[in-house]
Amino acid sequence: MIPLHYLSILKLATYNIRYSPTNSHPILPEAPWSTRLPLILNQLNWEEPDIIGAQEVLDHQFIDLLEGLHQLGYTGIGVGRDDGKRLGEYAPIFWKSDQFELVDHHYFWLSEEPDVPGSISWDSGQTRMVTCVELKPKLNTVQVDGIFQLPGQNSLDRSIFVMNTHFDDRGSYAREQSAKLICYRAEALIKKTSKPVFLLGDLNSTPEELPYKTLTTESTGQLSFKDSRQNAKHLYGAIKATYTSFSKNPSVQGVIDVVIHPPVAIG
């Protein structure tokens, strides 16, 4: 949860829901989508995040999530990574419709041709993409409080950018280049608009690996994000890992999922 200049608290969540092909059976002991969907919705209803970034969402899962989350007061957008329409996994973003209005949105691909839908580069095993939304708080429903604001941001134009992504699980070089591309794109948005950019996602990289360090390590002339996990006063639960697999001991698995924010002070 991150205090903002114009929000009392901004609560963001990243959630890899695990893809569920319609033409195959789950990998044991994986539960089928029909079992997992209500559990996911129940958890999100309990957590009540303001903004959610999801990963591994196929078209039929996106339809189910959009319908279920609509009943909980959310709306959202997303496209399939393979064609920029409905093929392949989505990296959708959902938000509370009574708290935010959508100002703009766009998509780009983690490749050497980021504006070409379905493009793939480097040593990627699969196409990967980023969903980016610009959201403006509805001030009649959001308390004006907190301390977060970028220098030069107009107090009457208080929108934020949120990116959501899922890095490749096979190509280490692709993950490194993906991190650099996101830093470049986020920095360009901040310089152009003076609005904060938040990143949600599954990096398939632990904090010890270069992609994470590229995103979060300060260096001359390059934007760096701050990991909200590192600033959290309390981490809930005995197991801190975000990747548990199906059969391994989850207590020894790593943290590969992030909610990270711009390099400004938070309280």
PDB file of C-alpha atoms in Angstrom:
ATOM      1  CA  MET A   1       0.000   0.000   0.000  1.00  0.00           C
ATOM      2  CA  ILE A   2       1.473   3.338  -1.089  1.00  0.00           C
ATOM      3  CA  PRO A   3       0.438   6.796   0.208  1.00  0.00           C
ATOM      4  CA  LEU A   4      -0.117   9.299  -2.596  1.00  0.00           C
ATOM      5  CA  HIS A   5      -0.435  13.061  -2.609  1.00  0.00           C
ATOM      6  CA  TYR A   6      -4.007  12.742  -3.836  1.00  0.00           C
ATOM      7  CA  LEU A   7      -5.026   9.337  -2.499  1.00  0.00           C
ATOM      8  CA  SER A   8      -5.295   8.326   1.129  1.00  0.00           C
ATOM      9  CA  ILE A   9      -3.881   4.896   0.300  1.00  0.00           C
ATOM     10  CA  LEU A  10      -3.301   3.226  -3.057  1.00  0.00           C
ATOM     11  CA  LYS A  11      -3.490  -0.539  -2.757  1.00  0.00           C
ATOM     12  CA  LEU A  12      -2.080  -2.464  -5.722  1.00  0.00           C
ATOM     13  CA  ALA A  13      -1.944  -6.197  -6.343  1.00  0.00           C
ATOM     14  CA  THR A  14      -0.183  -8.459  -8.815  1.00  0.00           C
ATOM     15  CA  TYR A  15      -1.659 -11.912  -9.383  1.00  0.00           C
ATOM     16  CA  ASN A  16      -0.427 -14.713 -11.640  1.00  0.00           C
ATOM     17  CA  ILE A  17      -3.642 -16.709 -11.910  1.00  0.00           C
ATOM     18  CA  ARG A  18      -2.111 -19.662 -13.835  1.00  0.00           C
ATOM     19  CA  TYR A  19      -3.299 -20.187 -17.391  1.00  0.00           C
ATOM     20  CA  SER A  20      -5.995 -22.760 -18.096  1.00  0.00           C
ATOM     21  CA  PRO A  21      -6.171 -24.039 -21.689  1.00  0.00           C
ATOM     22  CA  THR A  22      -9.631 -25.184 -22.688  1.00  0.00           C
ATOM     23  CA  ASN A  23      -8.249 -28.155 -24.620  1.00  0.00           C
ATOM     24  CA  SER A  24      -6.082 -29.780 -21.945  1.00  0.00           C
ATOM     25  CA  HIS A  25      -6.307 -31.200 -18.449  1.00  0.00           C
ATOM     26  CA  PRO A  26      -4.657 -29.528 -15.448  1.00  0.00           C
ATOM     27  CA  ILE A  27      -1.221 -30.654 -14.330  1.00  0.00           C
ATOM     28  CA  LEU A  28      -1.705 -32.579 -11.108  1.00  0.00           C
ATOM     29  CA  PRO A  29      -2.128 -31.396  -8.385  1.00  0.00           C
ATOM     30  CA  GLU A  30      -3.300 -28.215 -10.131  1.00  0.00           C
ATOM     31  CA  ALA A  31      -6.992 -27.488  -9.607  1.00  0.00           C
ATOM     32  CA  PRO A  32      -9.168 -26.835 -12.683  1.00  0.00           C
ATOM     33  CA  TRP A  33     -10.143 -23.284 -13.572  1.00  0.00           C
ATOM     34  CA  SER A  34     -13.737 -23.860 -12.481  1.00  0.00           C
ATOM     35  CA  THR A  35     -12.426 -24.504  -8.969  1.00  0.00           C
ATOM     36  CA  ARG A  36      -9.819 -21.745  -8.941  1.00  0.00           C
ATOM     37  CA  LEU A  37     -11.974 -18.902 -10.290  1.00  0.00           C
ATOM     38  CA  PRO A  38     -14.270 -18.489  -7.253  1.00  0.00           C
ATOM     39  CA  LEU A  39     -11.278 -18.773  -4.921  1.00  0.00           C
ATOM     40  CA  ILE A  40      -9.452 -16.019  -6.819  1.00  0.00           C
ATOM     41  CA  LEU A  41     -12.521 -13.781  -6.714  1.00  0.00           C
ATOM     42  CA  ASN A  42     -13.015 -14.466  -3.003  1.00  0.00           C
ATOM     43  CA  GLN A  43      -9.424 -13.543  -2.253  1.00  0.00           C
ATOM     44  CA  LEU A  44      -9.597 -10.324  -4.264  1.00  0.00           C
ATOM     45  CA  ASN A  45     -12.899  -9.450  -2.615  1.00  0.00           C
ATOM     46  CA  TRP A  46     -11.244  -9.886   0.783  1.00  0.00           C
ATOM     47  CA  GLU A  47      -8.052  -8.007  -0.127  1.00  0.00           C
ATOM     48  CA  GLU A  48      -9.922  -5.177  -1.909  1.00  0.00           C
ATOM     49  CA  PRO A  49      -7.015  -3.829  -3.977  1.00  0.00           C
ATOM     50  CA  ASP A  50      -7.690  -0.616  -5.856  1.00  0.00           C
ATOM     51  CA  ILE A  51      -5.774  -1.804  -8.923  1.00  0.00           C
ATOM     52  CA  ILE A  52      -4.952  -5.378  -9.979  1.00  0.00           C
ATOM     53  CA  GLY A  53      -2.450  -6.641 -12.531  1.00  0.00           C
ATOM     54  CA  ALA A  54      -2.969 -10.275 -13.561  1.00  0.00           C
ATOM     55  CA  GLN A  55      -0.774 -12.623 -15.584  1.00  0.00           C
ATOM     56  CA  GLU A  56      -1.253 -15.849 -17.584  1.00  0.00           C
ATOM     57  CA  VAL A  57      -4.836 -14.903 -18.403  1.00  0.00           C
ATOM     58  CA  LEU A  58      -6.251 -16.606 -21.481  1.00  0.00           C
ATOM     59  CA  ASP A  59      -9.243 -15.145 -23.323  1.00  0.00           C
ATOM     60  CA  HIS A  60     -11.890 -17.271 -21.619  1.00  0.00           C
ATOM     61  CA  GLN A  61     -10.295 -16.552 -18.237  1.00  0.00           C
ATOM     62  CA  PHE A  62     -10.292 -12.816 -18.950  1.00  0.00           C
ATOM     63  CA  ILE A  63     -14.007 -12.979 -19.741  1.00  0.00           C
ATOM     64  CA  ASP A  64     -14.667 -14.857 -16.489  1.00  0.00           C
ATOM     65  CA  LEU A  65     -12.528 -12.492 -14.417  1.00  0.00           C
ATOM     66  CA  LEU A  66     -14.057  -9.395 -15.980  1.00  0.00           C
ATOM     67  CA  GLU A  67     -17.561 -10.684 -15.247  1.00  0.00           C
ATOM     68  CA  GLY A  68     -16.719 -11.765 -11.705  1.00  0.00           C
ATOM     69  CA  LEU A  69     -14.778  -8.632 -10.832  1.00  0.00           C
ATOM     70  CA  HIS A  70     -17.520  -6.438 -12.297  1.00  0.00           C
ATOM     71  CA  GLN A  71     -19.795  -7.775  -9.575  1.00  0.00           C
ATOM     72  CA  LEU A  72     -17.170  -6.650  -7.051  1.00  0.00           C
ATOM     73  CA  GLY A  73     -17.024  -3.131  -8.471  1.00  0.00           C
ATOM     74  CA  TYR A  74     -14.114  -3.432 -10.915  1.00  0.00           C
ATOM     75  CA  THR A  75     -13.621  -2.929 -14.609  1.00  0.00           C
ATOM     76  CA  GLY A  76     -10.556  -3.621 -16.726  1.00  0.00           C
ATOM     77  CA  ILE A  77      -8.838  -4.005 -20.072  1.00  0.00           C
ATOM     78  CA  GLY A  78      -6.439  -6.383 -21.787  1.00  0.00           C
ATOM     79  CA  VAL A  79      -5.511  -8.070 -25.058  1.00  0.00           C
ATOM     80  CA  GLY A  80      -3.906 -11.341 -26.082  1.00  0.00           C
ATOM     81  CA  ARG A  81      -0.153 -11.087 -26.474  1.00  0.00           C
ATOM     82  CA  ASP A  82       0.047 -13.167 -29.657  1.00  0.00           C
ATOM     83  CA  ASP A  83      -1.971 -10.817 -31.878  1.00  0.00           C
ATOM     84  CA  GLY A  84      -2.931  -7.794 -29.786  1.00  0.00           C
ATOM     85  CA  LYS A  85      -6.516  -9.032 -29.824  1.00  0.00           C
ATOM     86  CA  ARG A  86      -7.591 -12.341 -28.265  1.00  0.00           C
ATOM     87  CA  LEU A  87      -4.864 -14.892 -28.969  1.00  0.00           C
ATOM     88  CA  GLY A  88      -2.409 -15.854 -26.277  1.00  0.00           C
ATOM     89  CA  GLU A  89      -2.088 -14.811 -22.674  1.00  0.00           C
ATOM     90  CA  TYR A  90      -3.322 -11.431 -21.501  1.00  0.00           C
ATOM     91  CA  ALA A  91      -1.609  -9.194 -18.936  1.00  0.00           C
ATOM     92  CA  PRO A  92      -4.794  -7.315 -18.003  1.00  0.00           C
ATOM     93  CA  ILE A  93      -5.286  -4.517 -15.513  1.00  0.00           C
ATOM     94  CA  PHE A  94      -8.431  -4.120 -13.405  1.00  0.00           C
ATOM     95  CA  TRP A  95      -9.405  -1.174 -11.199  1.00  0.00           C
ATOM     96  CA  LYS A  96     -12.248  -0.066  -8.944  1.00  0.00           C
ATOM     97  CA  SER A  97     -14.656   1.721 -11.231  1.00  0.00           C
ATOM     98  CA  ASP A  98     -15.987   3.985  -8.471  1.00  0.00           C
ATOM     99  CA  GLN A  99     -12.462   5.167  -7.620  1.00  0.00           C
ATOM    100  CA  PHE A 100     -10.828   5.651 -11.028  1.00  0.00           C
ATOM    101  CA  GLU A 101     -11.686   6.588 -14.568  1.00  0.00           C
ATOM    102  CA  LEU A 102      -9.667   5.402 -17.540  1.00  0.00           C
ATOM    103  CA  VAL A 103      -7.938   8.316 -19.274  1.00  0.00           C
ATOM    104  CA  ASP A 104      -5.900   6.361 -21.809  1.00  0.00           C
ATOM    105  CA  HIS A 105      -4.256   3.005 -22.401  1.00  0.00           C
ATOM    106  CA  HIS A 106      -1.777   1.341 -24.706  1.00  0.00           C
ATOM    107  CA  TYR A 107       0.154  -1.890 -25.138  1.00  0.00           C
ATOM    108  CA  PHE A 108       3.721  -2.638 -26.110  1.00  0.00           C
ATOM    109  CA  TRP A 109       5.678  -5.812 -26.650  1.00  0.00           C
ATOM    110  CA  LEU A 110       8.909  -6.865 -24.957  1.00  0.00           C
ATOM    111  CA  SER A 111      10.930  -7.106 -28.136  1.00  0.00           C
ATOM    112  CA  GLU A 112      13.113  -5.096 -30.499  1.00  0.00           C
ATOM    113  CA  GLU A 113       9.868  -4.000 -32.198  1.00  0.00           C
ATOM    114  CA  PRO A 114       7.782  -3.064 -29.152  1.00  0.00           C
ATOM    115  CA  ASP A 115       4.961  -1.486 -31.133  1.00  0.00           C
ATOM    116  CA  VAL A 116       4.405  -4.587 -33.280  1.00  0.00           C
ATOM    117  CA  PRO A 117       1.774  -6.922 -31.749  1.00  0.00           C
ATOM    118  CA  GLY A 118       3.025 -10.463 -31.317  1.00  0.00           C
ATOM    119  CA  SER A 119       6.677  -9.555 -31.882  1.00  0.00           C
ATOM    120  CA  ILE A 120       9.350 -11.657 -30.187  1.00  0.00           C
ATOM    121  CA  SER A 121      13.102 -11.062 -29.826  1.00  0.00           C
ATOM    122  CA  TRP A 122      16.309 -12.044 -28.090  1.00  0.00           C
ATOM    123  CA  ASP A 123      16.180 -15.525 -26.513  1.00  0.00           C
ATOM    124  CA  SER A 124      12.503 -15.347 -25.557  1.00  0.00           C
ATOM    125  CA  GLY A 125      10.653 -18.620 -25.546  1.00  0.00           C
ATOM    126  CA  GLN A 126       7.311 -16.873 -26.040  1.00  0.00           C
ATOM    127  CA  THR A 127       5.838 -13.501 -26.931  1.00  0.00           C
ATOM    128  CA  ARG A 128       5.710 -11.123 -23.968  1.00  0.00           C
ATOM    129  CA  MET A 129       3.951  -7.775 -23.552  1.00  0.00           C
ATOM    130  CA  VAL A 130       3.067  -4.858 -21.281  1.00  0.00           C
ATOM    131  CA  THR A 131      -0.349  -3.346 -20.621  1.00  0.00           C
ATOM    132  CA  CYS A 132      -0.252   0.319 -19.610  1.00  0.00           C
ATOM    133  CA  VAL A 133      -3.200   2.368 -18.350  1.00  0.00           C
ATOM    134  CA  GLU A 134      -3.545   5.976 -17.282  1.00  0.00           C
ATOM    135  CA  LEU A 135      -6.055   6.227 -14.447  1.00  0.00           C
ATOM    136  CA  LYS A 136      -7.470   9.365 -12.877  1.00  0.00           C
ATOM    137  CA  PRO A 137      -8.929   9.283  -9.363  1.00  0.00           C
ATOM    138  CA  LYS A 138     -12.543  10.297  -8.995  1.00  0.00           C
ATOM    139  CA  LEU A 139     -11.976  12.950  -6.361  1.00  0.00           C
ATOM    140  CA  ASN A 140     -15.540  12.817  -5.084  1.00  0.00           C
ATOM    141  CA  THR A 141     -14.906   9.271  -3.839  1.00  0.00           C
ATOM    142  CA  VAL A 142     -11.195   9.390  -2.989  1.00  0.00           C
ATOM    143  CA  GLN A 143      -9.899  11.227   0.052  1.00  0.00           C
ATOM    144  CA  VAL A 144      -7.324  13.893  -0.793  1.00  0.00           C
ATOM    145  CA  ASP A 145      -4.479  13.077   1.552  1.00  0.00           C
ATOM    146  CA  GLY A 146      -0.942  11.701   1.738  1.00  0.00           C
ATOM    147  CA  ILE A 147       2.409  12.950   0.479  1.00  0.00           C
ATOM    148  CA  PHE A 148       3.061  11.487  -2.964  1.00  0.00           C
ATOM    149  CA  GLN A 149       3.511  13.775  -5.956  1.00  0.00           C
ATOM    150  CA  LEU A 150       6.149  14.103  -8.636  1.00  0.00           C
ATOM    151  CA  PRO A 151       7.793  17.520  -8.987  1.00  0.00           C
ATOM    152  CA  GLY A 152       6.029  19.623 -11.595  1.00  0.00           C
ATOM    153  CA  GLN A 153       2.797  17.615 -11.578  1.00  0.00           C
ATOM    154  CA  ASN A 154      -0.295  19.787 -11.933  1.00  0.00           C
ATOM    155  CA  SER A 155      -2.459  19.313  -8.852  1.00  0.00           C
ATOM    156  CA  LEU A 156      -5.554  19.361 -11.069  1.00  0.00           C
ATOM    157  CA  ASP A 157      -4.246  16.575 -13.305  1.00  0.00           C
ATOM    158  CA  ARG A 158      -3.656  13.800 -10.816  1.00  0.00           C
ATOM    159  CA  SER A 159      -3.678  10.724 -12.990  1.00  0.00           C
ATOM    160  CA  ILE A 160      -1.184   7.882 -12.666  1.00  0.00           C
ATOM    161  CA  PHE A 161       0.212   5.282 -15.043  1.00  0.00           C
ATOM    162  CA  VAL A 162       0.170   1.591 -14.189  1.00  0.00           C
ATOM    163  CA  MET A 163       2.035  -1.050 -16.191  1.00  0.00           C
ATOM    164  CA  ASN A 164       1.527  -4.797 -15.921  1.00  0.00           C
ATOM    165  CA  THR A 165       3.775  -7.466 -17.425  1.00  0.00           C
ATOM    166  CA  HIS A 166       5.018 -11.059 -17.350  1.00  0.00           C
ATOM    167  CA  PHE A 167       8.661 -11.625 -18.267  1.00  0.00           C
ATOM    168  CA  ASP A 168       9.815 -14.640 -20.245  1.00  0.00           C
ATOM    169  CA  ASP A 169      10.554 -17.770 -18.231  1.00  0.00           C
ATOM    170  CA  ARG A 170      13.217 -19.177 -20.585  1.00  0.00           C
ATOM    171  CA  GLY A 171      15.384 -16.374 -21.909  1.00  0.00           C
ATOM    172  CA  SER A 172      17.636 -14.700 -19.333  1.00  0.00           C
ATOM    173  CA  TYR A 173      18.851 -12.141 -21.868  1.00  0.00           C
ATOM    174  CA  ALA A 174      15.250 -11.422 -22.852  1.00  0.00           C
ATOM    175  CA  ARG A 175      14.394 -10.701 -19.219  1.00  0.00           C
ATOM    176  CA  GLU A 176      17.334  -8.311 -18.940  1.00  0.00           C
ATOM    177  CA  GLN A 177      16.358  -6.468 -22.121  1.00  0.00           C
ATOM    178  CA  SER A 178      12.707  -6.401 -21.053  1.00  0.00           C
ATOM    179  CA  ALA A 179      13.660  -4.638 -17.827  1.00  0.00           C
ATOM    180  CA  LYS A 180      15.682  -2.054 -19.757  1.00  0.00           C
ATOM    181  CA  LEU A 181      12.828  -1.450 -22.200  1.00  0.00           C
ATOM    182  CA  ILE A 182      10.323  -0.911 -19.388  1.00  0.00           C
ATOM    183  CA  CYS A 183      12.675   1.541 -17.659  1.00  0.00           C
ATOM    184  CA  TYR A 184      13.048   3.426 -20.939  1.00  0.00           C
ATOM    185  CA  ARG A 185       9.302   3.554 -21.586  1.00  0.00           C
ATOM    186  CA  ALA A 186       8.452   4.500 -17.998  1.00  0.00           C
ATOM    187  CA  GLU A 187      11.066   7.233 -17.917  1.00  0.00           C
ATOM    188  CA  ALA A 188       9.731   8.647 -21.190  1.00  0.00           C
ATOM    189  CA  LEU A 189       6.216   8.791 -19.726  1.00  0.00           C
ATOM    190  CA  ILE A 190       7.419  10.517 -16.571  1.00  0.00           C
ATOM    191  CA  LYS A 191       9.463  13.093 -18.506  1.00  0.00           C
ATOM    192  CA  LYS A 192       6.570  13.803 -20.862  1.00  0.00           C
ATOM    193  CA  THR A 193       3.761  13.980 -18.299  1.00  0.00           C
ATOM    194  CA  SER A 194       5.348  14.378 -14.823  1.00  0.00           C
ATOM    195  CA  LYS A 195       3.018  11.608 -13.681  1.00  0.00           C
ATOM    196  CA  PRO A 196       4.070   8.577 -11.629  1.00  0.00           C
ATOM    197  CA  VAL A 197       4.423   5.139 -13.202  1.00  0.00           C
ATOM    198  CA  PHE A 198       3.816   1.955 -11.223  1.00  0.00           C
ATOM    199  CA  LEU A 199       4.840  -1.515 -12.387  1.00  0.00           C
ATOM    200  CA  LEU A 200       3.063  -4.746 -11.487  1.00  0.00           C
ATOM    201  CA  GLY A 201       4.144  -8.131 -12.702  1.00  0.00           C
ATOM    202  CA  ASP A 202       5.743 -11.528 -12.672  1.00  0.00           C
ATOM    203  CA  LEU A 203       9.406 -10.987 -13.522  1.00  0.00           C
ATOM    204  CA  ASN A 204      10.440 -14.655 -13.468  1.00  0.00           C
ATOM    205  CA  SER A 205      13.511 -13.226 -11.731  1.00  0.00           C
ATOM    206  CA  THR A 206      14.525 -13.101  -8.084  1.00  0.00           C
ATOM    207  CA  PRO A 207      15.930  -9.964  -6.406  1.00  0.00           C
ATOM    208  CA  GLU A 208      19.423 -11.399  -6.844  1.00  0.00           C
ATOM    209  CA  GLU A 209      19.124 -11.481 -10.641  1.00  0.00           C
ATOM    210  CA  LEU A 210      19.941  -8.765 -13.162  1.00  0.00           C
ATOM    211  CA  PRO A 211      16.403  -7.994 -14.462  1.00  0.00           C
ATOM    212  CA  TYR A 212      15.213  -7.101 -10.956  1.00  0.00           C
ATOM    213  CA  LYS A 213      18.387  -5.118 -10.278  1.00  0.00           C
ATOM    214  CA  THR A 214      17.996  -3.241 -13.561  1.00  0.00           C
ATOM    215  CA  LEU A 215      14.541  -2.104 -12.473  1.00  0.00           C
ATOM    216  CA  THR A 216      15.437  -1.215  -8.882  1.00  0.00           C
ATOM    217  CA  THR A 217      19.092  -0.153  -8.760  1.00  0.00           C
ATOM    218  CA  GLU A 218      19.902   3.532  -9.030  1.00  0.00           C
ATOM    219  CA  SER A 219      22.294   4.349 -11.846  1.00  0.00           C
ATOM    220  CA  THR A 220      23.309   7.529 -13.619  1.00  0.00           C
ATOM    221  CA  GLY A 221      20.929   8.545 -16.365  1.00  0.00           C
ATOM    222  CA  GLN A 222      18.437   5.701 -15.882  1.00  0.00           C
ATOM    223  CA  LEU A 223      15.130   5.502 -14.096  1.00  0.00           C
ATOM    224  CA  SER A 224      14.966   3.090 -11.182  1.00  0.00           C
ATOM    225  CA  PHE A 225      11.877   1.847  -9.385  1.00  0.00           C
ATOM    226  CA  LYS A 226      11.500   1.116  -5.684  1.00  0.00           C
ATOM    227  CA  ASP A 227      10.186  -2.245  -4.505  1.00  0.00           C
ATOM    228  CA  SER A 228       7.176  -1.774  -2.219  1.00  0.00           C
ATOM    229  CA  ARG A 229       8.006  -5.116  -0.606  1.00  0.00           C
ATOM    230  CA  GLN A 230      11.270  -3.669   0.695  1.00  0.00           C
ATOM    231  CA  ASN A 231       9.410  -0.720   2.226  1.00  0.00           C
ATOM    232  CA  ALA A 232       6.567  -2.735   3.721  1.00  0.00           C
ATOM    233  CA  LYS A 233       6.371  -2.511   7.495  1.00  0.00           C
ATOM    234  CA  HIS A 234       4.725  -5.917   7.721  1.00  0.00           C
ATOM    235  CA  LEU A 235       4.862  -8.974   5.454  1.00  0.00           C
ATOM    236  CA  TYR A 236       1.935 -11.260   6.104  1.00  0.00           C
ATOM    237  CA  GLY A 237       2.155 -15.035   6.317  1.00  0.00           C
ATOM    238  CA  ALA A 238       4.889 -17.444   7.281  1.00  0.00           C
ATOM    239  CA  ILE A 239       5.913 -18.119   3.667  1.00  0.00           C
ATOM    240  CA  LYS A 240       7.274 -15.060   1.868  1.00  0.00           C
ATOM    241  CA  ALA A 241       7.808 -16.685  -1.534  1.00  0.00           C
ATOM    242  CA  THR A 242       5.568 -15.649  -4.425  1.00  0.00           C
ATOM    243  CA  TYR A 243       6.420 -18.721  -6.525  1.00  0.00           C
ATOM    244  CA  THR A 244       5.533 -22.050  -4.954  1.00  0.00           C
ATOM    245  CA  SER A 245       5.346 -24.535  -7.868  1.00  0.00           C
ATOM    246  CA  PHE A 246       3.093 -27.565  -7.384  1.00  0.00           C
ATOM    247  CA  SER A 247       5.279 -30.073  -5.608  1.00  0.00           C
ATOM    248  CA  LYS A 248       8.308 -28.313  -4.137  1.00  0.00           C
ATOM    249  CA  ASN A 249       8.546 -26.938  -0.629  1.00  0.00           C
ATOM    250  CA  PRO A 250       7.140 -23.397  -0.981  1.00  0.00           C
ATOM    251  CA  SER A 251       9.241 -22.157   1.926  1.00  0.00           C
ATOM    252  CA  VAL A 252      12.396 -22.437  -0.201  1.00  0.00           C
ATOM    253  CA  GLN A 253      10.972 -20.920  -3.393  1.00  0.00           C
ATOM    254  CA  GLY A 254      11.769 -17.391  -4.510  1.00  0.00           C
ATOM    255  CA  VAL A 255      10.137 -13.996  -4.840  1.00  0.00           C
ATOM    256  CA  ILE A 256       9.568 -13.283  -8.538  1.00  0.00           C
ATOM    257  CA  ASP A 257       6.465 -11.055  -8.447  1.00  0.00           C
ATOM    258  CA  VAL A 258       6.602  -7.332  -7.771  1.00  0.00           C
ATOM    259  CA  VAL A 259       4.662  -4.173  -7.063  1.00  0.00           C
ATOM    260  CA  ILE A 260       7.149  -1.375  -7.647  1.00  0.00           C
ATOM    261  CA  HIS A 261       6.790   2.384  -7.690  1.00  0.00           C
ATOM    262  CA  PRO A 262       8.606   5.521  -8.847  1.00  0.00           C
ATOM    263  CA  PRO A 263      11.762   6.729  -7.087  1.00  0.00           C
ATOM    264  CA  VAL A 264      10.125   9.263  -4.791  1.00  0.00           C
ATOM    265  CA  ALA A 265       9.609   9.321  -1.057  1.00  0.00           C
ATOM    266  CA  ILE A 266       6.800   7.336   0.442  1.00  0.00           C
ATOM    267  CA  GLY A 267       5.615   7.427   4.021  1.00  0.00           C
TER     268      GLY A 267
END
